[in-house]
Every structure is written in C-alpha cells, then in structure tokens.
PDB file of C-alpha atoms (C1' of nucleotides) in Angstrom:
ATOM      1  CA  MET A  19      32.674  -7.809 -27.400  1.00  0.00           C
ATOM      2  CA  GLU A  20      32.780  -8.763 -31.019  1.00  0.00           C
ATOM      3  CA  ASN A  21      29.509  -6.895 -31.374  1.00  0.00           C
ATOM      4  CA  PRO A  22      29.533  -4.590 -34.395  1.00  0.00           C
ATOM      5  CA  LEU A  23      27.467  -2.052 -32.469  1.00  0.00           C
ATOM      6  CA  LYS A  24      30.571  -0.730 -30.889  1.00  0.00           C
ATOM      7  CA  SER A  25      32.544   0.370 -33.894  1.00  0.00           C
ATOM      8  CA  ARG A  26      29.405   1.621 -35.494  1.00  0.00           C
ATOM      9  CA  PHE A  27      28.457   3.945 -32.714  1.00  0.00           C
ATOM     10  CA  GLU A  28      31.769   4.923 -31.337  1.00  0.00           C
ATOM     11  CA  THR A  29      32.213   7.408 -34.130  1.00  0.00           C
ATOM     12  CA  ASP A  30      28.589   8.391 -34.603  1.00  0.00           C
ATOM     13  CA  GLU A  31      26.696   8.637 -31.472  1.00  0.00           C
ATOM     14  CA  ILE A  32      29.002   8.831 -28.533  1.00  0.00           C
ATOM     15  CA  LEU A  33      31.491  11.194 -30.068  1.00  0.00           C
ATOM     16  CA  ALA A  34      28.708  13.403 -31.334  1.00  0.00           C
ATOM     17  CA  ALA A  35      27.149  13.407 -27.912  1.00  0.00           C
ATOM     18  CA  GLN A  36      30.440  14.210 -26.264  1.00  0.00           C
ATOM     19  CA  ALA A  37      31.048  17.023 -28.677  1.00  0.00           C
ATOM     20  CA  TYR A  38      27.598  18.338 -27.948  1.00  0.00           C
ATOM     21  CA  LEU A  39      28.104  18.183 -24.218  1.00  0.00           C
ATOM     22  CA  ALA A  40      31.470  19.889 -24.485  1.00  0.00           C
ATOM     23  CA  ALA A  41      29.935  22.726 -26.453  1.00  0.00           C
ATOM     24  CA  GLU A  42      26.844  23.118 -24.278  1.00  0.00           C
ATOM     25  CA  PRO A  43      27.050  25.996 -21.794  1.00  0.00           C
ATOM     26  CA  PRO A  44      25.610  25.327 -18.330  1.00  0.00           C
ATOM     27  CA  ALA A  45      21.912  25.949 -18.859  1.00  0.00           C
ATOM     28  CA  ASP A  46      19.117  25.130 -16.444  1.00  0.00           C
ATOM     29  CA  ILE A  47      16.476  22.724 -17.575  1.00  0.00           C
ATOM     30  CA  ASP A  48      12.878  23.261 -16.561  1.00  0.00           C
ATOM     31  CA  PRO A  49      12.653  21.286 -13.315  1.00  0.00           C
ATOM     32  CA  ARG A  50       9.130  20.138 -14.091  1.00  0.00           C
ATOM     33  CA  ILE A  51      10.246  18.629 -17.369  1.00  0.00           C
ATOM     34  CA  GLU A  52      13.244  17.170 -15.608  1.00  0.00           C
ATOM     35  CA  ARG A  53      11.054  15.510 -13.028  1.00  0.00           C
ATOM     36  CA  LEU A  54       8.738  14.048 -15.629  1.00  0.00           C
ATOM     37  CA  VAL A  55      11.561  12.828 -17.794  1.00  0.00           C
ATOM     38  CA  ASN A  56      13.304  11.311 -14.847  1.00  0.00           C
ATOM     39  CA  ASP A  57      10.143   9.620 -13.721  1.00  0.00           C
ATOM     40  CA  LEU A  58       9.710   8.214 -17.179  1.00  0.00           C
ATOM     41  CA  ILE A  59      13.281   6.970 -17.297  1.00  0.00           C
ATOM     42  CA  GLY A  60      12.822   5.413 -13.892  1.00  0.00           C
ATOM     43  CA  ARG A  61       9.966   3.323 -15.193  1.00  0.00           C
ATOM     44  CA  ILE A  62      11.453   2.213 -18.449  1.00  0.00           C
ATOM     45  CA  ALA A  63      14.973   1.652 -17.209  1.00  0.00           C
ATOM     46  CA  ASP A  64      14.215  -1.071 -14.735  1.00  0.00           C
ATOM     47  CA  LYS A  65      15.913  -4.433 -14.901  1.00  0.00           C
ATOM     48  CA  TRP A  66      13.198  -6.365 -16.686  1.00  0.00           C
ATOM     49  CA  THR A  67      11.789  -3.795 -19.075  1.00  0.00           C
ATOM     50  CA  LEU A  68      15.215  -3.350 -20.573  1.00  0.00           C
ATOM     51  CA  LEU A  69      15.669  -7.066 -21.122  1.00  0.00           C
ATOM     52  CA  VAL A  70      12.198  -7.608 -22.529  1.00  0.00           C
ATOM     53  CA  LEU A  71      12.604  -4.606 -24.794  1.00  0.00           C
ATOM     54  CA  GLU A  72      15.866  -6.003 -26.056  1.00  0.00           C
ATOM     55  CA  LEU A  73      14.379  -9.435 -26.613  1.00  0.00           C
ATOM     56  CA  LEU A  74      11.342  -8.218 -28.540  1.00  0.00           C
ATOM     57  CA  GLU A  75      13.550  -5.974 -30.613  1.00  0.00           C
ATOM     58  CA  GLU A  76      15.803  -8.879 -31.561  1.00  0.00           C
ATOM     59  CA  LYS A  77      13.282 -11.637 -31.957  1.00  0.00           C
ATOM     60  CA  GLY A  78      10.142  -9.754 -32.972  1.00  0.00           C
ATOM     61  CA  THR A  79       6.700 -10.984 -31.928  1.00  0.00           C
ATOM     62  CA  GLN A  80       6.835 -13.462 -29.057  1.00  0.00           C
ATOM     63  CA  ARG A  81       4.421 -15.360 -26.859  1.00  0.00           C
ATOM     64  CA  PHE A  82       4.286 -15.073 -23.089  1.00  0.00           C
ATOM     65  CA  THR A  83       6.099 -18.330 -22.375  1.00  0.00           C
ATOM     66  CA  GLN A  84       8.656 -17.728 -25.088  1.00  0.00           C
ATOM     67  CA  ILE A  85       9.642 -14.517 -23.375  1.00  0.00           C
ATOM     68  CA  ALA A  86       9.613 -16.163 -19.964  1.00  0.00           C
ATOM     69  CA  ARG A  87      12.027 -18.833 -21.171  1.00  0.00           C
ATOM     70  CA  GLN A  88      14.462 -16.406 -22.722  1.00  0.00           C
ATOM     71  CA  VAL A  89      14.585 -13.720 -20.083  1.00  0.00           C
ATOM     72  CA  ASP A  90      16.696 -15.476 -17.527  1.00  0.00           C
ATOM     73  CA  GLY A  91      15.513 -15.322 -13.949  1.00  0.00           C
ATOM     74  CA  ILE A  92      12.255 -13.456 -14.464  1.00  0.00           C
ATOM     75  CA  SER A  93       9.239 -14.676 -12.512  1.00  0.00           C
ATOM     76  CA  GLN A  94       5.910 -14.933 -14.243  1.00  0.00           C
ATOM     77  CA  LYS A  95       4.598 -12.245 -11.946  1.00  0.00           C
ATOM     78  CA  MET A  96       7.282  -9.769 -12.952  1.00  0.00           C
ATOM     79  CA  LEU A  97       6.890 -10.665 -16.605  1.00  0.00           C
ATOM     80  CA  THR A  98       3.163 -10.020 -16.497  1.00  0.00           C
ATOM     81  CA  GLN A  99       3.743  -6.774 -14.663  1.00  0.00           C
ATOM     82  CA  THR A 100       6.485  -5.664 -17.032  1.00  0.00           C
ATOM     83  CA  LEU A 101       4.464  -6.467 -20.119  1.00  0.00           C
ATOM     84  CA  ARG A 102       1.413  -4.666 -18.749  1.00  0.00           C
ATOM     85  CA  GLN A 103       3.439  -1.566 -18.078  1.00  0.00           C
ATOM     86  CA  MET A 104       5.005  -1.669 -21.497  1.00  0.00           C
ATOM     87  CA  GLU A 105       1.549  -1.997 -22.998  1.00  0.00           C
ATOM     88  CA  ARG A 106       0.288   0.866 -20.879  1.00  0.00           C
ATOM     89  CA  ASP A 107       3.171   3.081 -21.906  1.00  0.00           C
ATOM     90  CA  GLY A 108       2.531   2.314 -25.557  1.00  0.00           C
ATOM     91  CA  LEU A 109       5.800   0.433 -25.986  1.00  0.00           C
ATOM     92  CA  ALA A 110       4.304  -2.939 -26.808  1.00  0.00           C
ATOM     93  CA  THR A 111       1.091  -4.449 -28.109  1.00  0.00           C
ATOM     94  CA  ARG A 112      -0.737  -7.400 -26.604  1.00  0.00           C
ATOM     95  CA  THR A 113      -2.736  -9.575 -28.971  1.00  0.00           C
ATOM     96  CA  VAL A 114      -5.017 -12.269 -27.588  1.00  0.00           C
ATOM     97  CA  HIS A 115      -5.984 -15.068 -29.956  1.00  0.00           C
ATOM     98  CA  PRO A 116      -9.284 -16.527 -28.733  1.00  0.00           C
ATOM     99  CA  VAL A 117      -8.306 -20.171 -28.923  1.00  0.00           C
ATOM    100  CA  VAL A 118      -7.905 -22.981 -26.445  1.00  0.00           C
ATOM    101  CA  PRO A 119      -5.332 -23.102 -24.999  1.00  0.00           C
ATOM    102  CA  PRO A 120      -4.892 -19.317 -24.899  1.00  0.00           C
ATOM    103  CA  HIS A 121      -2.380 -17.746 -27.223  1.00  0.00           C
ATOM    104  CA  VAL A 122      -1.112 -14.212 -26.518  1.00  0.00           C
ATOM    105  CA  ASP A 123       1.396 -12.392 -28.666  1.00  0.00           C
ATOM    106  CA  TYR A 124       3.546  -9.449 -27.664  1.00  0.00           C
ATOM    107  CA  ALA A 125       5.355  -7.135 -30.060  1.00  0.00           C
ATOM    108  CA  LEU A 126       7.021  -3.753 -29.921  1.00  0.00           C
ATOM    109  CA  THR A 127       5.255  -0.701 -31.240  1.00  0.00           C
ATOM    110  CA  PRO A 128       7.209   1.873 -33.264  1.00  0.00           C
ATOM    111  CA  LEU A 129       7.543   3.775 -29.999  1.00  0.00           C
ATOM    112  CA  GLY A 130       9.060   0.713 -28.409  1.00  0.00           C
ATOM    113  CA  ASN A 131      11.461   0.344 -31.281  1.00  0.00           C
ATOM    114  CA  SER A 132      12.582   3.929 -30.958  1.00  0.00           C
ATOM    115  CA  LEU A 133      13.194   3.483 -27.240  1.00  0.00           C
ATOM    116  CA  SER A 134      15.250   0.407 -27.902  1.00  0.00           C
ATOM    117  CA  ALA A 135      17.263   2.451 -30.357  1.00  0.00           C
ATOM    118  CA  ALA A 136      17.722   5.242 -27.841  1.00  0.00           C
ATOM    119  CA  PHE A 137      19.113   2.787 -25.324  1.00  0.00           C
ATOM    120  CA  CYS A 138      21.760   1.612 -27.736  1.00  0.00           C
ATOM    121  CA  GLY A 139      24.158   4.237 -26.507  1.00  0.00           C
ATOM    122  CA  VAL A 140      23.890   3.104 -22.916  1.00  0.00           C
ATOM    123  CA  TRP A 141      24.073  -0.529 -23.856  1.00  0.00           C
ATOM    124  CA  ILE A 142      27.247   0.083 -25.787  1.00  0.00           C
ATOM    125  CA  TRP A 143      28.710   2.172 -23.005  1.00  0.00           C
ATOM    126  CA  ALA A 144      28.041  -0.597 -20.507  1.00  0.00           C
ATOM    127  CA  GLU A 145      29.622  -3.235 -22.713  1.00  0.00           C
ATOM    128  CA  LYS A 146      32.593  -1.054 -23.440  1.00  0.00           C
ATOM    129  CA  HIS A 147      33.289   0.055 -19.885  1.00  0.00           C
ATOM    130  CA  LEU A 148      32.251  -3.051 -18.013  1.00  0.00           C
ATOM    131  CA  ASP A 149      35.809  -3.974 -17.129  1.00  0.00           C
ATOM    132  CA  THR A 150      36.778  -0.437 -16.230  1.00  0.00           C
ATOM    133  CA  VAL A 151      33.912  -0.232 -13.780  1.00  0.00           C
ATOM    134  CA  GLU A 152      34.697  -3.629 -12.292  1.00  0.00           C
ATOM    135  CA  GLN A 153      38.288  -2.563 -11.761  1.00  0.00           C
ATOM    136  CA  ALA A 154      37.278   0.767 -10.260  1.00  0.00           C
ATOM    137  CA  ARG A 155      35.034  -1.064  -7.821  1.00  0.00           C
ATOM    138  CA  HIS A 156      37.746  -3.472  -6.853  1.00  0.00           C
ATOM    139  CA  ARG A 157      40.193  -0.643  -6.237  1.00  0.00           C
ATOM    140  CA  PHE A 158      37.626   1.194  -4.154  1.00  0.00           C
ATOM    141  CA  ASP A 159      36.745  -1.877  -2.104  1.00  0.00           C
ATOM    142  CA  THR A 160      40.288  -2.967  -1.368  1.00  0.00           C
ATOM    143  CA  ARG A 161      41.403   0.559  -0.571  1.00  0.00           C
ATOM    144  CA  ALA A 162      38.596   1.161   1.901  1.00  0.00           C
TER     145      ALA A 162
ATOM    146  CA  MET B  19      11.281  21.297 -25.011  1.00  0.00           C
ATOM    147  CA  GLU B  20      13.127  23.980 -26.867  1.00  0.00           C
ATOM    148  CA  ASN B  21      16.275  22.003 -26.116  1.00  0.00           C
ATOM    149  CA  PRO B  22      18.604  21.871 -29.106  1.00  0.00           C
ATOM    150  CA  LEU B  23      19.524  18.307 -28.222  1.00  0.00           C
ATOM    151  CA  LYS B  24      16.521  17.087 -30.097  1.00  0.00           C
ATOM    152  CA  SER B  25      17.214  18.359 -33.569  1.00  0.00           C
ATOM    153  CA  ARG B  26      20.857  17.550 -33.179  1.00  0.00           C
ATOM    154  CA  PHE B  27      20.363  13.915 -32.438  1.00  0.00           C
ATOM    155  CA  GLU B  28      17.266  13.126 -34.330  1.00  0.00           C
ATOM    156  CA  THR B  29      19.232  12.779 -37.497  1.00  0.00           C
ATOM    157  CA  ASP B  30      22.456  11.433 -36.073  1.00  0.00           C
ATOM    158  CA  GLU B  31      21.990   9.066 -33.311  1.00  0.00           C
ATOM    159  CA  ILE B  32      18.471   7.775 -33.220  1.00  0.00           C
ATOM    160  CA  LEU B  33      18.074   7.333 -36.951  1.00  0.00           C
ATOM    161  CA  ALA B  34      21.446   5.636 -37.155  1.00  0.00           C
ATOM    162  CA  ALA B  35      20.502   3.361 -34.314  1.00  0.00           C
ATOM    163  CA  GLN B  36      17.179   2.538 -35.901  1.00  0.00           C
ATOM    164  CA  ALA B  37      18.830   1.781 -39.190  1.00  0.00           C
ATOM    165  CA  TYR B  38      21.264  -0.450 -37.403  1.00  0.00           C
ATOM    166  CA  LEU B  39      18.559  -2.274 -35.549  1.00  0.00           C
ATOM    167  CA  ALA B  40      16.515  -2.739 -38.686  1.00  0.00           C
ATOM    168  CA  ALA B  41      19.501  -4.285 -40.450  1.00  0.00           C
ATOM    169  CA  GLU B  42      20.530  -6.488 -37.550  1.00  0.00           C
ATOM    170  CA  PRO B  43      19.436 -10.123 -37.933  1.00  0.00           C
ATOM    171  CA  PRO B  44      18.206 -11.867 -34.757  1.00  0.00           C
ATOM    172  CA  ALA B  45      21.460 -12.817 -33.079  1.00  0.00           C
ATOM    173  CA  ASP B  46      21.872 -14.115 -29.550  1.00  0.00           C
ATOM    174  CA  ILE B  47      24.015 -12.135 -27.165  1.00  0.00           C
ATOM    175  CA  ASP B  48      26.164 -13.955 -24.654  1.00  0.00           C
ATOM    176  CA  PRO B  49      23.825 -14.253 -21.687  1.00  0.00           C
ATOM    177  CA  ARG B  50      26.666 -13.732 -19.249  1.00  0.00           C
ATOM    178  CA  ILE B  51      27.558 -10.431 -20.854  1.00  0.00           C
ATOM    179  CA  GLU B  52      23.898  -9.568 -20.975  1.00  0.00           C
ATOM    180  CA  ARG B  53      23.506 -10.215 -17.276  1.00  0.00           C
ATOM    181  CA  LEU B  54      26.540  -8.150 -16.384  1.00  0.00           C
ATOM    182  CA  VAL B  55      25.554  -5.300 -18.635  1.00  0.00           C
ATOM    183  CA  ASN B  56      22.038  -5.320 -17.310  1.00  0.00           C
ATOM    184  CA  ASP B  57      23.261  -5.381 -13.767  1.00  0.00           C
ATOM    185  CA  LEU B  58      25.476  -2.433 -14.521  1.00  0.00           C
ATOM    186  CA  ILE B  59      22.663  -0.531 -16.160  1.00  0.00           C
ATOM    187  CA  GLY B  60      20.471  -1.277 -13.185  1.00  0.00           C
ATOM    188  CA  ARG B  61      22.926   0.415 -10.890  1.00  0.00           C
ATOM    189  CA  ILE B  62      23.674   3.465 -12.951  1.00  0.00           C
ATOM    190  CA  ALA B  63      20.173   4.048 -14.248  1.00  0.00           C
ATOM    191  CA  ASP B  64      18.495   4.670 -10.944  1.00  0.00           C
ATOM    192  CA  LYS B  65      16.555   7.815 -10.283  1.00  0.00           C
ATOM    193  CA  TRP B  66      19.197   9.768  -8.418  1.00  0.00           C
ATOM    194  CA  THR B  67      22.379   8.725 -10.198  1.00  0.00           C
ATOM    195  CA  LEU B  68      20.933   9.993 -13.436  1.00  0.00           C
ATOM    196  CA  LEU B  69      20.058  13.371 -11.960  1.00  0.00           C
ATOM    197  CA  VAL B  70      23.383  13.805 -10.175  1.00  0.00           C
ATOM    198  CA  LEU B  71      25.233  12.764 -13.302  1.00  0.00           C
ATOM    199  CA  GLU B  72      23.311  15.315 -15.305  1.00  0.00           C
ATOM    200  CA  LEU B  73      23.943  18.029 -12.737  1.00  0.00           C
ATOM    201  CA  LEU B  74      27.687  17.443 -12.490  1.00  0.00           C
ATOM    202  CA  GLU B  75      27.913  17.321 -16.259  1.00  0.00           C
ATOM    203  CA  GLU B  76      26.184  20.679 -16.578  1.00  0.00           C
ATOM    204  CA  LYS B  77      27.639  22.521 -13.643  1.00  0.00           C
ATOM    205  CA  GLY B  78      31.022  20.884 -13.196  1.00  0.00           C
ATOM    206  CA  THR B  79      32.575  20.482  -9.761  1.00  0.00           C
ATOM    207  CA  GLN B  80      30.066  20.884  -6.951  1.00  0.00           C
ATOM    208  CA  ARG B  81      29.948  20.621  -3.177  1.00  0.00           C
ATOM    209  CA  PHE B  82      27.710  18.277  -1.253  1.00  0.00           C
ATOM    210  CA  THR B  83      25.149  20.880  -0.232  1.00  0.00           C
ATOM    211  CA  GLN B  84      25.173  22.490  -3.639  1.00  0.00           C
ATOM    212  CA  ILE B  85      24.112  19.206  -5.145  1.00  0.00           C
ATOM    213  CA  ALA B  86      21.577  18.604  -2.404  1.00  0.00           C
ATOM    214  CA  ARG B  87      19.945  21.960  -3.111  1.00  0.00           C
ATOM    215  CA  GLN B  88      19.733  21.454  -6.847  1.00  0.00           C
ATOM    216  CA  VAL B  89      18.613  17.848  -7.039  1.00  0.00           C
ATOM    217  CA  ASP B  90      15.018  18.303  -6.072  1.00  0.00           C
ATOM    218  CA  GLY B  91      13.643  15.905  -3.507  1.00  0.00           C
ATOM    219  CA  ILE B  92      16.810  13.964  -2.726  1.00  0.00           C
ATOM    220  CA  SER B  93      17.465  13.163   0.917  1.00  0.00           C
ATOM    221  CA  GLN B  94      20.959  13.524   2.301  1.00  0.00           C
ATOM    222  CA  LYS B  95      21.080   9.806   2.847  1.00  0.00           C
ATOM    223  CA  MET B  96      20.371   9.042  -0.793  1.00  0.00           C
ATOM    224  CA  LEU B  97      22.766  11.720  -1.954  1.00  0.00           C
ATOM    225  CA  THR B  98      25.572  10.278   0.141  1.00  0.00           C
ATOM    226  CA  GLN B  99      24.762   6.812  -1.071  1.00  0.00           C
ATOM    227  CA  THR B 100      24.541   7.875  -4.698  1.00  0.00           C
ATOM    228  CA  LEU B 101      27.801   9.787  -4.577  1.00  0.00           C
ATOM    229  CA  ARG B 102      29.580   6.875  -2.890  1.00  0.00           C
ATOM    230  CA  GLN B 103      28.399   4.479  -5.565  1.00  0.00           C
ATOM    231  CA  MET B 104      29.414   6.835  -8.312  1.00  0.00           C
ATOM    232  CA  GLU B 105      32.820   7.163  -6.713  1.00  0.00           C
ATOM    233  CA  ARG B 106      33.088   3.395  -6.361  1.00  0.00           C
ATOM    234  CA  ASP B 107      32.140   2.867  -9.992  1.00  0.00           C
ATOM    235  CA  GLY B 108      34.757   5.361 -11.101  1.00  0.00           C
ATOM    236  CA  LEU B 109      32.182   7.838 -12.366  1.00  0.00           C
ATOM    237  CA  ALA B 110      33.005  10.653  -9.976  1.00  0.00           C
ATOM    238  CA  THR B 111      35.829  11.859  -7.751  1.00  0.00           C
ATOM    239  CA  ARG B 112      35.483  12.972  -4.149  1.00  0.00           C
ATOM    240  CA  THR B 113      37.921  15.584  -2.908  1.00  0.00           C
ATOM    241  CA  VAL B 114      38.068  16.440   0.784  1.00  0.00           C
ATOM    242  CA  HIS B 115      39.584  19.779   1.725  1.00  0.00           C
ATOM    243  CA  PRO B 116      40.863  19.516   5.301  1.00  0.00           C
ATOM    244  CA  VAL B 117      39.384  22.743   6.579  1.00  0.00           C
ATOM    245  CA  VAL B 118      36.832  23.690   9.202  1.00  0.00           C
ATOM    246  CA  PRO B 119      34.005  23.542   8.387  1.00  0.00           C
ATOM    247  CA  PRO B 120      34.531  20.576   6.038  1.00  0.00           C
ATOM    248  CA  HIS B 121      34.558  21.179   2.332  1.00  0.00           C
ATOM    249  CA  VAL B 122      34.047  18.274  -0.073  1.00  0.00           C
ATOM    250  CA  ASP B 123      34.031  18.579  -3.841  1.00  0.00           C
ATOM    251  CA  TYR B 124      32.551  16.168  -6.327  1.00  0.00           C
ATOM    252  CA  ALA B 125      33.296  16.069 -10.035  1.00  0.00           C
ATOM    253  CA  LEU B 126      32.789  13.683 -12.918  1.00  0.00           C
ATOM    254  CA  THR B 127      35.645  11.566 -14.194  1.00  0.00           C
ATOM    255  CA  PRO B 128      36.116  11.070 -17.945  1.00  0.00           C
ATOM    256  CA  LEU B 129      34.237   7.807 -17.477  1.00  0.00           C
ATOM    257  CA  GLY B 130      31.377   9.722 -15.888  1.00  0.00           C
ATOM    258  CA  ASN B 131      31.371  12.155 -18.768  1.00  0.00           C
ATOM    259  CA  SER B 132      31.183   9.362 -21.291  1.00  0.00           C
ATOM    260  CA  LEU B 133      28.262   7.791 -19.450  1.00  0.00           C
ATOM    261  CA  SER B 134      26.458  11.084 -19.403  1.00  0.00           C
ATOM    262  CA  ALA B 135      27.013  11.271 -23.144  1.00  0.00           C
ATOM    263  CA  ALA B 136      25.732   7.750 -23.628  1.00  0.00           C
ATOM    264  CA  PHE B 137      22.526   8.614 -21.810  1.00  0.00           C
ATOM    265  CA  CYS B 138      21.843  11.508 -24.124  1.00  0.00           C
ATOM    266  CA  GLY B 139      19.903   9.266 -26.447  1.00  0.00           C
ATOM    267  CA  VAL B 140      17.552   8.118 -23.722  1.00  0.00           C
ATOM    268  CA  TRP B 141      17.173  11.583 -22.319  1.00  0.00           C
ATOM    269  CA  ILE B 142      16.216  12.906 -25.719  1.00  0.00           C
ATOM    270  CA  TRP B 143      13.844  10.042 -26.318  1.00  0.00           C
ATOM    271  CA  ALA B 144      12.115  10.722 -23.022  1.00  0.00           C
ATOM    272  CA  GLU B 145      11.757  14.425 -23.753  1.00  0.00           C
ATOM    273  CA  LYS B 146      10.517  13.779 -27.224  1.00  0.00           C
ATOM    274  CA  HIS B 147       8.004  11.079 -26.374  1.00  0.00           C
ATOM    275  CA  LEU B 148       6.857  12.281 -22.984  1.00  0.00           C
ATOM    276  CA  ASP B 149       3.465  13.361 -24.267  1.00  0.00           C
ATOM    277  CA  THR B 150       2.985  10.258 -26.366  1.00  0.00           C
ATOM    278  CA  VAL B 151       3.580   8.073 -23.342  1.00  0.00           C
ATOM    279  CA  GLU B 152       1.282  10.155 -21.152  1.00  0.00           C
ATOM    280  CA  GLN B 153      -1.449   9.845 -23.760  1.00  0.00           C
ATOM    281  CA  ALA B 154      -0.924   6.116 -24.153  1.00  0.00           C
ATOM    282  CA  ARG B 155      -1.226   5.698 -20.402  1.00  0.00           C
ATOM    283  CA  HIS B 156      -4.384   7.722 -20.265  1.00  0.00           C
ATOM    284  CA  ARG B 157      -5.949   5.691 -23.061  1.00  0.00           C
ATOM    285  CA  PHE B 158      -4.961   2.475 -21.344  1.00  0.00           C
ATOM    286  CA  ASP B 159      -6.313   3.585 -17.985  1.00  0.00           C
ATOM    287  CA  THR B 160      -9.641   4.873 -19.233  1.00  0.00           C
ATOM    288  CA  ARG B 161     -10.174   1.867 -21.468  1.00  0.00           C
ATOM    289  CA  ALA B 162      -9.533  -0.653 -18.715  1.00  0.00           C
TER     290      ALA B 162
ATOM    291  C1'  DC C  22      29.385  21.339   6.480  1.00  0.00           C
ATOM    292  C1'  DA C  23      29.207  16.703   5.515  1.00  0.00           C
ATOM    293  C1'  DG C  24      28.318  12.839   7.096  1.00  0.00           C
ATOM    294  C1'  DC C  25      26.926   8.331   9.936  1.00  0.00           C
ATOM    295  C1'  DA C  26      23.554   5.563  12.798  1.00  0.00           C
ATOM    296  C1'  DT C  27      19.044   4.207  13.724  1.00  0.00           C
ATOM    297  C1'  DC C  28      14.290   3.432  13.158  1.00  0.00           C
ATOM    298  C1'  DC C  29      10.282   2.486  10.472  1.00  0.00           C
ATOM    299  C1'  DA C  30       6.576   2.383   6.788  1.00  0.00           C
ATOM    300  C1'  DG C  31       5.885   1.022   2.341  1.00  0.00           C
ATOM    301  C1'  DA C  32       7.287  -0.846  -2.102  1.00  0.00           C
ATOM    302  C1'  DC C  33       9.223  -4.798  -4.362  1.00  0.00           C
ATOM    303  C1'  DA C  34       9.712  -9.359  -5.716  1.00  0.00           C
ATOM    304  C1'  DG C  35       9.604 -14.576  -5.057  1.00  0.00           C
ATOM    305  C1'  DA C  36       6.863 -18.762  -4.114  1.00  0.00           C
ATOM    306  C1'  DT C  37       2.677 -21.010  -4.208  1.00  0.00           C
ATOM    307  C1'  DA C  38      -1.977 -22.134  -5.364  1.00  0.00           C
ATOM    308  C1'  DC C  39      -5.828 -21.603  -8.296  1.00  0.00           C
ATOM    309  C1'  DT C  40      -8.595 -20.573 -13.060  1.00  0.00           C
ATOM    310  C1'  DG C  41     -10.842 -19.672 -17.874  1.00  0.00           C
TER     311       DG C  41
ATOM    312  C1'  DC D  28      -1.320 -21.357 -21.944  1.00  0.00           C
ATOM    313  C1'  DA D  29      -1.523 -17.235 -19.690  1.00  0.00           C
ATOM    314  C1'  DG D  30      -2.636 -15.477 -16.428  1.00  0.00           C
ATOM    315  C1'  DT D  31      -4.833 -13.821 -11.228  1.00  0.00           C
ATOM    316  C1'  DA D  32      -4.664 -13.908  -6.118  1.00  0.00           C
ATOM    317  C1'  DT D  33      -2.397 -14.109  -1.907  1.00  0.00           C
ATOM    318  C1'  DC D  34       1.089 -14.490   1.425  1.00  0.00           C
ATOM    319  C1'  DT D  35       5.626 -13.313   2.823  1.00  0.00           C
ATOM    320  C1'  DG D  36      10.312 -11.967   3.438  1.00  0.00           C
ATOM    321  C1'  DT D  37      13.548  -8.422   1.733  1.00  0.00           C
ATOM    322  C1'  DC D  38      14.950  -4.183   0.415  1.00  0.00           C
ATOM    323  C1'  DT D  39      14.338   0.769  -0.247  1.00  0.00           C
ATOM    324  C1'  DG D  40      14.182   5.189   1.113  1.00  0.00           C
ATOM    325  C1'  DG D  41      12.570   8.915   4.174  1.00  0.00           C
ATOM    326  C1'  DA D  42      12.834  11.156   8.864  1.00  0.00           C
ATOM    327  C1'  DT D  43      15.347  12.061  12.823  1.00  0.00           C
ATOM    328  C1'  DG D  44      19.173  12.746  15.895  1.00  0.00           C
ATOM    329  C1'  DC D  45      24.059  12.935  16.639  1.00  0.00           C
ATOM    330  C1'  DT D  46      29.266  14.084  15.479  1.00  0.00           C
ATOM    331  C1'  DG D  47      34.171  15.846  13.897  1.00  0.00           C
TER     332       DG D  47
END
DNA sequence: CAGCATCCAGACAGATACTG
DNA sequence: CAGTATCTGTCTGGATGCTG
C-alpha cells in the first residue's frame, strides 16, 4: 500500500488506541448497550454497506447506476436494499429528481461521513495486516 | 455511555480521520486490494468475532465456558466456529492443557490486540451515535 | 469440559421478468 | 433509469444428542 492513510494513522489513531487499551482496567460494559452497539455494527459492517460508504465518501453524490457500476459484483437488488438501509439509518440521503427518465441521487449525510471516518482504523488495519492474516491462514491450513 | 473512550478519541482519532478524508481528493483504490480488504473485514466484523475479541481484550486469557457464559446469546457451535476462525486468522491462540476434564485457554495474539484497537473507532462511533440512528430509523419508518 | 455430528427452519442473495 | 416482485438455491445458525 502506497496509501498515505497508513503513515498518517499509525502514529495517531492506532497507537493511541493501543495505549488506551493497555491502560484500561477490565471493566464490564452494560450488556444492553453492548447488545445494541453490536447490533448496530452488525448492520453497518456488512459487505456492501462498507463498499458503498467508501465509494460515496470518495466520489461524493452519485446516481444509482453509477454506484452499481463501481461497486464490483453487487446486484441491483442488494444495492437497492443497502441504499435503503443506509437511508433509514440516516447515513445517506436519497434525492429523486422528477424527470423522465428518473434521476436519483445518493449522498452521505454528516453521520455517514463520520462513520466512514470511524472505519478508517479498521480499513488501515486490514490493509496493513492482510499478508499476515493470509500467512497465518496458510500455516493453519497446512498444519491441520 | 459514561465510557471514557469517547472523550479520548473524539479529538484524536475521529477528528483526524475526518480532516484526512476532507483533504483527500477522489482517488481510486486498487480494486483487488479493495476486494481483499473487504473480504477480510467481512470475516472479522461479524457479530460474534467482535464480541469475543472485545471480551478477550478486556479480560485476557479465558476458557471456553468462561467465554460462553459472558458472550450473551452465543451458541457453543458459533463459539467454537468463531474461536477456530480467530485462531486460523492469527488473532487468537488456543492452548490445550492435557488434563481431565479438558482445559482449553484462549488468548489474543498481538495481531488480535491491534485489531481490537483498530475497532475502537467504530465502537466509539456506534456508542456515540446509537440514539441518532435509532431516531433516524423511527422517522424513516413512521414516514413511510 | 470442550467439542463434533446431525438435522432443520429461516435468512440471504442471485437471476429473471416486469413497470412508472 | 431506477426500481419492484417473485422464484429459487445456498448458507447461516440454533437445537439436540453424543464423545474423549
């Protein structure tokens, strides 16, 4: 990865987070909150939402077919579903222009932008440790 | 949430990430990398992995049944599966003590710790915006 | 205790056809 | 163009019963 994200965040975010975690004593989190948060993460962290989020963040406002073309492998059904959920969760806006043929624009809300930002850390982690994980898997598979 | 995570990261991580994203011009990411990263995220970001990761990070080394008791709602099948995947991905270690009855310990590897750290941003986001999302959903549902 | 094997209902996701 | 509707196979995950 020649991506500048890495160097930028390696010192800021990840190290800060690690320092935080190292300092944090084992403390129970309210299980109700935990359940809700986990549920929320489950919905936003699926395959397609992540990619669409990323795309809208990078490219800004996009039409339905523009997104469909750029998100590789997504079916129109899943795209519709994903966009609806993102709209429902307040992550994206859907703007219908009453013309023929129809023209619908999608864009991230500030909430969507902040989520995209929050996922940076994971994105960077995945890029950084991709090879390590692949190797670990290979070792595990050949050993067993 | 009275969790200190919030105030800690609000200034560091999220704002830095937002600043970065705001400054970043629309640049294409290698789709192959994107696919791999997304695939990886898909595997690590599932419901149970996240909770087990969190638990092991907080509590350190734990036995099978200890984890089962604390991760609310997980079946033994899913726990086994989750732990195996985490082991395969190099996120956790599995230590079998050859005694009767069996005693198996699980603990995070440094890689697992770093992933847990990377997810901090998302975790914080979810805690912070839980209510906002709930409200957005309610608006969406009552409107439609 | 820590698990594996099996069965089964339900969710998920692709393909296809149709519409304002 | 941007969907909706439907049908269908696949995959997931829970419940149950059995072992070293």
